[in-house]
Amino acid sequence: MASINKKRTISFVDAINESLHLEMKRNKNLLCYGLGINDPKKIFGTTKNLEKKFGSNRVFDIPNSENSILGIGIGLAMSGYPNVVTHQRLDFFLLAFDQLINSASKWFYMFGKNSNIPITIRLVVGRGWGQGPTHSQNLQSVFSHFPGLKVVIPTNPFDAKGLLSASIRDPNPVIFIEHRWLHNTIGDVPKENYTVNLGNAKKISSGKNLTVISMSYMTVEFLKILKFLQKKISIDFIDLRSIKPLDIKTIKKSVKKTGKVLVLDTGFKFNSISSEIITQINENCFNFLKEQPKRITVPNIPEPASFGLTKYYYPSLKNIIDEVSLMTKIKFNQKELKLFLNTFKSKYHDVPGDWFKGPF
Amino acid sequence: MCSLIRQVELEIVNRYKEGKMRCPVHLSIGQEIVASVLSIFIKKDDFAVSTHRSHAHYLAKQGSLRKMIAEIYGKRTGCSMGKGGSMHLIDKNVNFMGSTSIVGNSIPIGTGLGFSLKLKKKKNISIIYLGDAATEQGSFYESINFSILKKIPAVYICENNFFSVYSDLKVRQHSKRNIINSLNSLGIKTFKITDYHPVKLVNKMQYIVNYARVNSKPVFIEFLTYRFYEHCGPNIDDNLNYRKKEEIKKWKDKDGYENLKKFLIKKNQKLFIEKVEYLNRKKILNAFKFAEKSKFPNKSDLIDGIYK
């Protein structure tokens, strides 16, 4: 872990960029590629100056061949070239499932530990601004189903940098999911190269009345209301950071203490990470539960593109507060709540902030 | 090499009914000549990847015979510790980097291996074995496009045996489709093998491999060939009448292995053939003995190796 000497605030995008620069410098064989990686926009700025610094042999654009590109990456990874492939939307990467599932995830096992596949797959997930059904899917649960894959989903710049460096150094294939609405968030990030262990959740706050387990953009949503809720409720708030390996130890410890758990998930409800977490809680901590476990996710519906429909699609801050209130039987003064929620009121519900003007 | 492969496969046929090889086997009998001729020009540091029908390719790359048989027996001493079976062979000591079962799956992987040779500035090549059905897959065209783009020293060798399981080329591809023409217009150097005379075959293959190696460029070879046994398993399935009797006869007459033997006998090499076959026989019996004697993986091996 890093020693934070001097505070320095940078964006999530710059944290990703910094990790890539530091890791490419650290490992002379590391390759970085993806559609648009060297174009003028440099994958939302995450790959800026990489080609300039490390050359076009190590940093290169690719044809639109997601499946074969992953296969080529697997071939490179097993012959001494660990690599990072980036897709500007996760949904395009679904074309690569043969190589991901039939090759990358099980190569080490299937060939009796002869070859491992050190490959990091960066996938960006969109939300709102008409992203619609095929530019917004949070499929962490799908990837986590397959033995042999690791799945990482950072929430803030510090973790983004440390988790990406750890993923790159990991000898296994790692799916690294970046929520587009987190790209412009800022946070304290040390300048030096450090890693954050895959498989360790982060405890954001400690409490005894309720456990809240969250991930990615839902963590940011809950952070907005945490202080308000803490006025009346003592909350154990856990940001997963890694979906797989799942830090079940931290989860169990917390649930045994609070007896109440709410899971916030950015994915579809059916067969989601929240389903898995609640199942594992039932299997491991059933006798400690004082209340039935609850979850808030997006519904089992594709995200519609229309501005008129997305306002019904995503859970609101009020939905979360109401659920917490119901579970803990602690009521909030409605007038006070309304005033509080008004501080977040934006003209548009489909952007991370009014500054966001698209296009994607 | 051709003789070794044929003898190994026939021994699998002989013993399969014992029920100790408890996995599907896709035999190369009838198609051995392709890998055998190629093997003359493959170097140890060259890479190779293959498909579900990979026994010939693995052996031609000098993959360990006893580890292959042990793998088919599901033993811990197998090349993949018994976890891959006949369709997942690997021997990294000779750079046979893996065979996989999904049609078209290993093509991009072999392309990536070839790319690594390019990055390392090595004078080696990556051999990518595929069947005719793989030329219907996107991964085939995607990989060839990438190979041309990056000037990758890859040899794509298509063993066209006209069938994908029981599905004839006729029900899979338009009759006027010509893979060589299609690929020519993509910009890859192509070759079609139609003459099976041993000397001509050897000369042609030497030229092709040398072309890829010296120029550091991809090449595609279409090799018309025929499998004599069923798609999967130890039996001959001609009784199902999915292939015409005349067609079968035509291809049995063209059998590369038998023709090679005839050629050598003509050159007064009968004794040499007998010696090779005798030595192979000894080697094969030893390999089966090794597989039979080896232990199955332990219970603890089940959960071992999911992650490194």
XYZ file of C-alpha atoms in Angstrom:
668
model
C 0.000 0.000 0.000
C 1.032 3.528 -0.651
C 2.229 5.986 1.852
C 0.393 9.184 1.193
C 2.875 11.926 1.814
C 1.553 14.795 -0.176
C -2.123 15.190 -1.012
C -2.774 15.520 -4.683
C -6.168 15.559 -6.343
C -6.650 14.131 -9.835
C -9.516 12.697 -11.887
C -10.458 9.039 -12.333
C -9.372 9.351 -15.992
C -5.952 10.684 -15.016
C -5.580 7.968 -12.382
C -6.151 5.296 -15.055
C -3.731 7.073 -17.373
C -1.112 7.241 -14.657
C -1.390 3.557 -13.859
C -0.929 2.670 -17.545
C 2.145 4.921 -17.837
C 3.732 3.561 -14.679
C 3.049 -0.073 -15.522
C 4.320 0.274 -19.099
C 7.472 1.810 -17.723
C 7.758 -0.932 -15.121
C 7.306 -3.802 -17.587
C 8.967 -3.292 -20.967
C 6.902 -6.103 -22.523
C 3.497 -4.738 -21.508
C 1.311 -3.884 -24.519
C -1.736 -1.630 -24.668
C -4.292 -1.656 -27.463
C -7.896 -0.984 -28.337
C -10.100 0.731 -30.870
C -9.415 4.463 -30.651
C -6.541 4.141 -28.219
C -4.445 6.577 -30.262
C -7.246 8.665 -31.754
C -7.638 12.371 -30.855
C -9.896 11.566 -27.876
C -7.655 8.786 -26.478
C -10.450 6.756 -24.847
C -11.835 9.631 -22.763
C -8.244 10.714 -22.124
C -7.243 7.505 -20.368
C -4.579 6.607 -22.944
C -3.112 10.036 -23.591
C 0.626 10.216 -24.374
C 1.026 6.431 -24.180
C 1.934 5.997 -27.849
C 4.156 9.069 -27.751
C 6.090 7.666 -24.832
C 6.166 3.942 -25.575
C 5.879 3.774 -29.377
C 3.396 2.258 -31.785
C 4.755 -1.277 -31.359
C 3.517 -1.306 -27.775
C 0.494 0.981 -28.047
C -1.674 0.347 -31.083
C -5.120 0.775 -32.546
C -6.965 -2.333 -33.743
C -9.436 -3.538 -36.364
C -13.080 -4.021 -35.309
C -12.615 -7.696 -34.521
C -13.338 -7.992 -30.822
C -13.255 -11.783 -30.643
C -10.028 -12.291 -32.568
C -8.407 -9.305 -30.938
C -8.852 -10.994 -27.576
C -7.530 -14.261 -29.036
C -4.479 -12.429 -30.369
C -4.047 -10.872 -26.926
C -4.175 -14.349 -25.386
C -1.488 -15.550 -27.796
C 0.665 -12.547 -26.916
C 0.041 -12.982 -23.196
C 1.184 -16.606 -23.214
C 4.372 -15.770 -25.103
C 5.800 -13.094 -22.859
C 3.672 -10.030 -23.621
C 1.128 -9.263 -20.890
C -1.373 -6.782 -22.225
C -4.246 -4.377 -21.608
C -7.113 -4.249 -24.104
C -9.689 -1.461 -23.874
C -13.245 -1.259 -25.202
C -15.066 2.080 -25.044
C -18.252 0.247 -24.257
C -18.554 -3.115 -22.551
C -21.365 -4.134 -24.888
C -19.026 -4.441 -27.916
C -16.872 -6.860 -25.973
C -19.730 -9.367 -25.898
C -18.510 -10.383 -29.375
C -15.399 -11.779 -27.698
C -17.130 -14.334 -25.502
C -15.683 -17.366 -27.242
C -12.147 -16.195 -26.543
C -13.015 -14.950 -23.062
C -14.878 -18.008 -21.832
C -13.521 -20.900 -23.885
C -9.923 -19.690 -23.893
C -8.819 -16.976 -21.455
C -10.813 -17.997 -18.398
C -9.839 -21.664 -18.408
C -6.546 -21.898 -20.307
C -4.466 -22.303 -17.151
C -6.726 -25.024 -15.742
C -7.541 -26.808 -19.001
C -3.887 -27.231 -19.962
C -2.755 -28.469 -16.564
C -1.141 -25.203 -15.447
C 1.149 -25.068 -18.495
C 0.297 -21.511 -19.601
C -1.331 -18.626 -17.767
C -2.939 -15.615 -19.431
C -1.906 -12.242 -17.935
C -4.394 -9.995 -19.682
C -6.414 -7.027 -18.421
C -9.657 -6.159 -20.177
C -10.835 -2.575 -19.590
C -14.536 -2.142 -20.274
C -16.355 1.191 -20.036
C -20.029 1.198 -19.080
C -22.346 4.062 -20.027
C -25.457 5.459 -18.399
C -28.068 8.044 -19.392
C -27.752 10.569 -22.245
C -29.579 8.097 -24.476
C -26.957 5.370 -24.131
C -29.827 2.970 -24.439
C -30.030 -0.808 -24.416
C -26.593 -1.616 -25.860
C -24.290 1.043 -24.405
C -25.147 0.813 -20.734
C -25.022 -2.768 -19.538
C -23.353 -3.445 -16.183
C -22.583 -7.128 -16.723
C -20.228 -7.784 -13.811
C -22.385 -10.729 -12.732
C -22.078 -12.364 -16.156
C -18.269 -12.204 -16.096
C -18.135 -13.347 -12.492
C -19.966 -16.565 -13.361
C -16.968 -18.145 -15.046
C -14.232 -19.878 -13.062
C -10.811 -18.411 -13.801
C -11.781 -14.772 -14.358
C -11.305 -11.943 -11.887
C -13.685 -8.983 -11.970
C -12.759 -5.544 -10.668
C -15.006 -2.496 -10.452
C -13.398 0.606 -8.936
C -15.354 3.539 -7.554
C -12.802 6.327 -7.032
C -9.522 7.569 -8.540
C -7.312 6.124 -5.783
C -8.726 2.638 -6.202
C -8.860 2.965 -9.992
C -5.108 3.516 -10.154
C -4.173 0.915 -7.556
C -6.582 -1.727 -8.804
C -5.568 -1.263 -12.444
C -1.886 -1.675 -11.588
C -2.714 -4.765 -9.522
C -4.820 -6.169 -12.387
C -2.002 -5.643 -14.873
C 0.471 -7.438 -12.590
C -1.966 -10.279 -11.904
C -1.001 -13.475 -13.777
C -4.664 -14.177 -14.627
C -7.243 -12.585 -16.928
C -8.937 -9.642 -15.186
C -12.096 -7.799 -16.267
C -11.765 -4.147 -15.224
C -15.066 -2.266 -15.378
C -15.070 1.559 -15.517
C -18.347 3.398 -15.097
C -18.440 6.334 -17.500
C -20.053 8.540 -14.847
C -17.025 8.063 -12.632
C -14.474 9.202 -15.219
C -14.658 12.860 -14.250
C -14.839 12.357 -10.501
C -11.782 13.540 -8.583
C -9.958 12.278 -5.543
C -6.652 12.071 -3.707
C -4.139 9.949 -5.576
C -0.480 9.504 -4.633
C 2.015 10.110 -7.430
C 3.983 6.902 -6.904
C 3.147 3.488 -8.300
C 1.128 1.438 -5.822
C -1.352 -1.412 -5.972
C -4.659 -2.126 -4.260
C -5.160 -5.857 -3.616
C -7.779 -7.591 -5.728
C -10.338 -9.153 -3.421
C -10.287 -6.594 -0.613
C -13.456 -4.568 -0.113
C -13.171 -1.079 1.358
C -14.973 -0.096 4.528
C -16.170 3.479 4.002
C -17.980 3.926 7.297
C -18.466 1.839 10.436
C -21.760 1.343 12.178
C -23.942 -1.121 14.002
C -27.548 -0.727 12.715
C -27.243 -1.570 9.033
C -24.772 -2.974 6.504
C -24.810 -1.385 3.061
C -22.821 -3.171 0.366
C -22.290 -1.295 -2.851
C -20.248 -1.033 -6.030
C -19.185 1.418 -8.732
C -21.555 4.326 -9.361
C -24.036 3.114 -6.714
C -21.344 3.771 -4.117
C -21.147 7.376 -5.285
C -24.938 7.626 -5.050
C -24.945 6.294 -1.509
C -22.088 8.585 -0.499
C -24.340 11.529 -1.350
C -26.864 10.466 1.313
C -24.580 8.783 3.842
C -24.126 11.821 6.111
C -27.844 12.562 6.113
C -28.659 8.963 7.084
C -25.907 8.865 9.689
C -27.670 11.572 11.655
C -30.059 8.851 12.812
C -28.579 5.522 11.710
C -25.235 3.907 12.382
C -24.132 2.363 9.040
C -21.449 -0.122 8.038
C -20.819 0.934 4.460
C -18.757 -1.387 2.254
C -17.544 -0.638 -1.285
C -16.771 -3.975 -2.948
C -14.024 -2.848 -5.356
C -13.565 -6.491 -6.424
C -16.526 -8.549 -7.514
C -14.368 -11.639 -7.894
C -12.676 -12.613 -5.689
C -15.503 -11.426 -3.455
C -14.456 -10.237 -0.002
C -16.997 -12.414 1.799
C -14.973 -12.211 5.006
C -15.598 -8.462 5.375
C -19.255 -8.917 4.417
C -19.823 -11.711 6.950
C -18.153 -9.794 9.741
C -20.327 -6.778 9.112
C -23.634 -8.636 8.761
C -22.990 -10.610 11.933
C -22.630 -7.278 13.690
C -25.617 -5.417 12.204
C -28.048 -8.213 11.304
C -29.431 -6.081 8.510
C -28.113 -5.761 4.971
C -28.945 -3.710 1.912
C -27.081 -4.413 -1.359
C -26.810 -1.747 -4.053
C -26.078 -3.128 -7.515
C -25.561 -1.365 -10.855
C -26.625 -4.521 -12.749
C -29.939 -6.108 -13.713
C -31.721 -7.709 -10.762
C -32.020 -11.320 -11.935
C -28.953 -13.446 -11.205
C -26.997 -10.382 -10.181
C -24.084 -9.779 -7.820
C -26.696 -8.744 -5.259
C -28.341 -12.181 -5.679
C -25.002 -13.841 -5.048
C -24.167 -11.719 -2.015
C -27.558 -12.267 -0.395
C -27.320 -16.015 -1.063
C -23.898 -16.165 0.564
C -25.200 -14.149 3.523
C -28.094 -16.586 3.908
C -25.710 -19.526 3.719
C -23.214 -18.072 6.174
C -24.983 -15.657 8.527
C -28.627 -16.776 8.534
C -28.870 -16.929 12.303
C -27.531 -13.427 12.684
C -30.142 -11.804 10.456
C -32.707 -9.595 12.170
C -34.356 -8.475 8.979
C -34.766 -9.941 5.525
C -31.871 -8.850 3.249
C -32.812 -6.260 0.627
C -31.360 -4.990 -2.612
C -31.687 -2.115 -5.013
C -30.698 -2.700 -8.627
C -31.796 -1.630 -12.062
C -34.904 -3.549 -13.195
C -34.894 -6.576 -15.515
C -35.482 -4.267 -18.439
C -33.039 -3.011 -21.090
C -32.131 0.628 -20.512
C -34.386 2.659 -22.797
C -32.770 5.496 -24.742
C -35.517 8.071 -24.221
C -35.043 10.930 -21.761
C -38.723 10.452 -20.995
C -38.219 6.855 -19.863
C -34.842 6.797 -18.111
C -36.276 8.839 -15.243
C -38.306 5.773 -14.245
C -35.449 3.361 -14.856
C -32.688 4.125 -12.359
C -33.249 4.010 -8.604
C -33.324 7.520 -7.123
C -31.708 8.745 -3.914
C -35.175 8.825 -2.420
C -35.719 5.145 -3.287
C -32.575 4.267 -1.351
C -33.464 6.422 1.671
C -36.972 4.949 1.791
C -35.590 1.419 1.768
C -33.099 2.200 4.538
C -35.890 3.802 6.548
C -38.112 0.755 6.118
C -35.377 -1.685 7.094
C -34.228 0.202 10.173
C -37.719 1.449 11.139
C -36.260 4.912 11.517
C -38.352 7.668 10.033
C -37.095 10.939 8.652
C -38.905 14.210 8.813
C -40.416 14.445 5.318
C -39.911 18.188 5.079
C -36.275 17.881 6.059
C -35.807 15.016 3.613
C -37.331 17.023 0.811
C -35.070 19.956 1.536
C -32.050 17.653 1.594
C -32.940 15.967 -1.707
C -33.501 19.365 -3.284
C -29.794 20.081 -2.886
C -29.145 17.391 -5.535
C -31.889 18.470 -7.800
C -30.667 18.907 -11.331
C -32.582 20.005 -14.377
C -31.674 16.696 -16.020
C -31.730 13.235 -14.498
C -29.681 11.579 -17.275
C -26.260 13.149 -16.715
C -23.658 12.857 -13.951
C -23.756 16.673 -13.627
C -25.093 19.618 -15.554
C -21.628 20.073 -17.072
C -22.040 16.847 -19.061
C -23.070 17.628 -22.643
C -22.496 14.201 -24.210
C -22.024 12.865 -26.759
C -21.171 9.578 -25.020
C 6.434 -39.241 -38.895
C 3.544 -40.204 -41.108
C 3.967 -43.803 -40.084
C 4.164 -42.947 -36.377
C 0.925 -40.978 -36.513
C -0.929 -43.698 -38.448
C 0.309 -46.403 -36.067
C -0.620 -44.390 -32.957
C -4.109 -43.703 -34.249
C -4.656 -47.349 -35.188
C -3.579 -48.379 -31.699
C -6.181 -45.976 -30.268
C -8.758 -47.630 -32.553
C -7.702 -51.085 -31.304
C -7.933 -50.216 -27.652
C -10.812 -47.769 -27.544
C -13.396 -50.449 -26.802
C -11.560 -51.299 -23.572
C -13.251 -48.218 -22.156
C -10.119 -46.783 -20.619
C -9.890 -43.823 -22.998
C -12.993 -42.143 -21.656
C -13.100 -39.074 -23.859
C -14.006 -38.214 -27.445
C -11.212 -38.837 -29.974
C -11.028 -37.193 -33.388
C -8.663 -39.351 -35.393
C -6.362 -38.053 -38.105
C -6.262 -41.296 -40.089
C -6.200 -40.315 -43.777
C -4.981 -36.788 -43.061
C -1.534 -37.510 -41.559
C 0.438 -36.462 -44.613
C -0.356 -32.758 -44.080
C 1.353 -32.400 -40.716
C 4.013 -34.949 -41.605
C 5.319 -33.021 -44.601
C 5.096 -29.747 -42.709
C 7.031 -31.276 -39.802
C 10.143 -31.574 -41.967
C 10.397 -27.785 -42.095
C 9.156 -26.779 -38.652
C 11.774 -25.732 -36.150
C 11.579 -26.301 -32.436
C 11.185 -22.566 -31.748
C 8.313 -22.255 -34.199
C 4.902 -22.146 -32.550
C 1.948 -24.363 -33.433
C -1.718 -24.413 -32.415
C -4.456 -26.739 -33.539
C -8.034 -27.941 -33.370
C -10.144 -30.785 -31.992
C -8.444 -33.110 -34.524
C -4.928 -32.450 -33.314
C -3.138 -35.752 -32.617
C -1.231 -35.587 -35.914
C -0.279 -31.942 -35.460
C 0.934 -32.473 -31.919
C 3.032 -35.497 -32.841
C 4.417 -33.806 -35.965
C 5.645 -30.952 -33.748
C 7.495 -33.620 -31.716
C 5.021 -33.421 -28.829
C 5.575 -36.129 -26.211
C 3.733 -39.292 -27.291
C 3.423 -40.770 -23.827
C 2.025 -37.527 -22.388
C -0.546 -37.460 -25.179
C -1.700 -41.026 -24.567
C -1.752 -40.402 -20.791
C -3.911 -37.319 -21.433
C -6.405 -39.366 -23.431
C -6.445 -41.835 -20.522
C -7.213 -38.916 -18.168
C -4.056 -39.459 -16.147
C -2.148 -36.976 -14.039
C 0.943 -37.525 -16.192
C -0.961 -36.369 -19.262
C 0.191 -33.246 -21.091
C -2.684 -31.273 -19.525
C -2.741 -33.238 -16.241
C -5.816 -35.063 -17.496
C -7.889 -31.885 -17.445
C -8.072 -31.240 -21.169
C -8.486 -34.638 -22.799
C -7.793 -35.490 -26.426
C -8.992 -32.093 -27.653
C -6.647 -30.035 -25.440
C -3.091 -31.075 -26.138
C -0.072 -28.989 -25.222
C 3.685 -29.493 -25.106
C 5.501 -26.267 -24.413
C 8.880 -28.026 -24.532
C 8.459 -28.105 -28.306
C 6.263 -24.976 -28.553
C 3.080 -26.834 -29.390
C 1.049 -24.186 -27.585
C -2.358 -25.815 -27.428
C -5.204 -27.338 -29.374
C -8.795 -26.327 -28.667
C -12.178 -27.738 -29.493
C -14.289 -24.792 -30.618
C -14.091 -24.373 -34.403
C -11.952 -21.341 -35.235
C -10.964 -20.743 -31.614
C -7.223 -21.300 -31.883
C -6.773 -19.231 -35.075
C -6.466 -15.827 -33.345
C -4.365 -17.346 -30.574
C -1.878 -18.678 -33.125
C -1.952 -15.258 -34.769
C -1.075 -13.619 -31.446
C 1.776 -16.093 -30.971
C 3.009 -15.144 -34.437
C 2.765 -11.473 -33.488
C 4.992 -12.113 -30.466
C 7.649 -13.571 -32.792
C 7.448 -10.419 -34.861
C 7.832 -8.213 -31.776
C 10.814 -10.278 -30.647
C 12.261 -9.948 -34.200
C 12.715 -13.720 -34.395
C 12.970 -15.688 -37.634
C 10.347 -18.163 -36.517
C 6.829 -18.871 -37.708
C 3.513 -19.721 -36.113
C 1.683 -22.707 -37.607
C -2.098 -22.533 -37.354
C -3.942 -25.720 -38.243
C -7.606 -25.402 -39.151
C -10.340 -27.314 -40.935
C -12.646 -26.290 -43.775
C -15.440 -25.363 -41.345
C -13.195 -22.790 -39.687
C -13.129 -20.845 -42.952
C -16.799 -20.131 -42.206
C -15.906 -18.465 -38.912
C -15.400 -14.747 -38.352
C -12.264 -15.425 -36.328
C -10.596 -16.797 -39.470
C -11.087 -13.607 -41.503
C -10.430 -11.354 -38.529
C -7.122 -13.090 -37.871
C -5.994 -13.104 -41.498
C -6.791 -9.392 -41.762
C -4.704 -8.717 -38.661
C -1.838 -10.893 -39.886
C -1.633 -9.027 -43.177
C -1.881 -5.682 -41.386
C 0.966 -6.467 -38.985
C 3.027 -8.674 -41.345
C 2.900 -11.649 -39.027
C 4.886 -14.783 -39.944
C 1.916 -17.144 -39.659
C 1.188 -20.252 -41.714
C -2.555 -20.885 -41.858
C -2.954 -24.458 -43.013
C -6.446 -25.614 -43.859
C -7.080 -29.339 -44.012
C -10.154 -29.418 -46.203
C -11.806 -32.816 -45.655
C -15.126 -31.555 -47.051
C -17.170 -32.288 -43.936
C -18.036 -30.568 -40.702
C -19.145 -33.593 -38.685
C -21.723 -34.903 -41.218
C -22.466 -31.581 -42.898
C -21.118 -31.516 -46.427
C -19.456 -28.384 -47.841
C -22.451 -28.215 -50.199
C -24.856 -27.391 -47.394
C -22.419 -24.919 -45.841
C -20.928 -22.964 -48.705
C -22.101 -21.708 -52.063
C -20.829 -23.980 -54.849
C -19.032 -21.117 -56.610
C -17.236 -19.995 -53.504
C -13.498 -20.340 -53.760
C -11.552 -19.761 -50.577
C -8.282 -19.169 -52.407
C -9.812 -16.401 -54.541
C -11.449 -14.774 -51.531
C -8.205 -14.729 -49.606
C -6.186 -13.501 -52.563
C -8.335 -10.418 -52.658
C -7.748 -9.883 -48.942
C -4.048 -9.746 -49.752
C -2.561 -12.895 -48.240
C -0.303 -15.180 -50.248
C -2.174 -18.450 -50.887
C -1.324 -21.965 -51.997
C -3.478 -24.928 -52.924
C -2.112 -28.445 -52.609
C -3.507 -30.846 -55.167
C -0.484 -32.915 -56.154
C 0.317 -35.616 -53.632
C 3.519 -36.982 -55.142
C 5.861 -37.150 -52.123
C 8.777 -35.321 -53.726
C 6.608 -32.561 -55.191
C 4.766 -32.193 -51.932
C 7.952 -31.842 -49.928
C 9.381 -29.289 -52.350
C 6.234 -27.219 -52.360
C 5.926 -27.208 -48.586
C 9.550 -26.172 -48.252
C 8.928 -23.250 -50.557
C 5.822 -22.132 -48.646
C 7.335 -22.345 -45.168
C 10.451 -20.608 -46.350
C 8.381 -17.834 -47.894
C 6.657 -17.084 -44.567
C 9.875 -17.325 -42.606
C 12.104 -15.220 -44.832
C 9.578 -12.533 -45.703
C 7.903 -12.456 -42.278
C 4.505 -12.586 -43.905
C 1.413 -14.730 -43.453
C 0.545 -17.492 -45.910
C -2.539 -19.646 -46.371
C -2.431 -23.234 -47.609
C -5.473 -25.255 -48.623
C -4.772 -28.951 -48.486
C -7.501 -31.236 -49.856
C -7.617 -34.344 -47.726
C -9.978 -36.984 -46.359
C -10.679 -38.618 -43.035
C -11.149 -42.386 -43.207
C -12.831 -42.818 -39.815
C -15.915 -41.214 -38.286
C -15.815 -37.541 -37.239
C -15.402 -38.549 -33.634
C -14.628 -42.026 -32.416
C -12.801 -45.231 -33.390
C -15.204 -46.537 -36.040
C -15.555 -46.369 -39.791
C -19.001 -44.935 -40.507
C -19.269 -45.394 -44.265
C -22.385 -47.490 -43.666
C -24.240 -44.227 -43.004
C -23.809 -43.383 -46.697
C -23.180 -39.688 -46.152
C -20.211 -39.920 -48.491
C -20.342 -41.564 -51.931
C -18.581 -44.948 -52.273
C -16.686 -43.742 -55.362
C -15.529 -40.665 -53.482
C -14.250 -42.770 -50.591
C -12.443 -45.076 -52.978
C -10.894 -42.147 -54.836
C -9.491 -40.733 -51.627
C -8.301 -44.089 -50.281
C -6.312 -44.435 -53.514
C -4.791 -41.029 -52.796
C -3.918 -41.960 -49.199
C -0.724 -40.013 -48.521
C 0.591 -42.626 -46.135
C 0.164 -45.571 -48.509
C 1.550 -43.560 -51.414
C 4.596 -42.623 -49.424
C 5.141 -46.283 -48.609
C 4.786 -47.303 -52.252
C 7.200 -44.565 -53.244
C 9.782 -45.792 -50.752
C 9.350 -49.438 -51.743
C 10.019 -48.433 -55.338
C 13.229 -46.851 -54.110
C 14.177 -50.140 -52.440
C 13.493 -48.818 -48.956
C 11.329 -51.710 -47.734
C 13.764 -52.586 -44.989
C 13.860 -48.983 -43.855
C 10.052 -48.909 -43.586
C 10.039 -52.108 -41.557
C 12.669 -50.737 -39.227
C 10.764 -47.472 -38.716
C 7.522 -49.323 -38.093
C 9.198 -51.660 -35.628
C 10.721 -48.784 -33.667
C 7.432 -46.899 -33.706
C 5.604 -49.960 -32.458
C 7.977 -50.229 -29.505
C 7.566 -46.549 -28.708
C 3.788 -46.751 -28.922
C 3.508 -49.809 -26.686
C 5.697 -48.044 -24.149
C 3.486 -44.961 -24.276
C 0.322 -46.981 -23.664
C 2.042 -48.864 -20.859
C 3.035 -45.520 -19.319
C -0.532 -44.252 -19.581
C -2.019 -47.422 -18.116
C 0.419 -47.399 -15.212
C 0.033 -43.681 -14.455
C -2.314 -42.528 -11.711
C -5.455 -40.472 -12.111
C -5.225 -36.891 -10.793
C -5.812 -36.549 -7.040
C -8.969 -35.147 -5.538
C -6.969 -32.053 -4.608
C -6.092 -31.528 -8.286
C -9.762 -30.815 -8.982
C -9.600 -27.356 -7.440
C -5.967 -26.707 -8.282
C -5.067 -24.378 -11.153
C -8.172 -22.232 -11.572
C -5.959 -19.204 -10.960
C -2.201 -18.904 -11.084
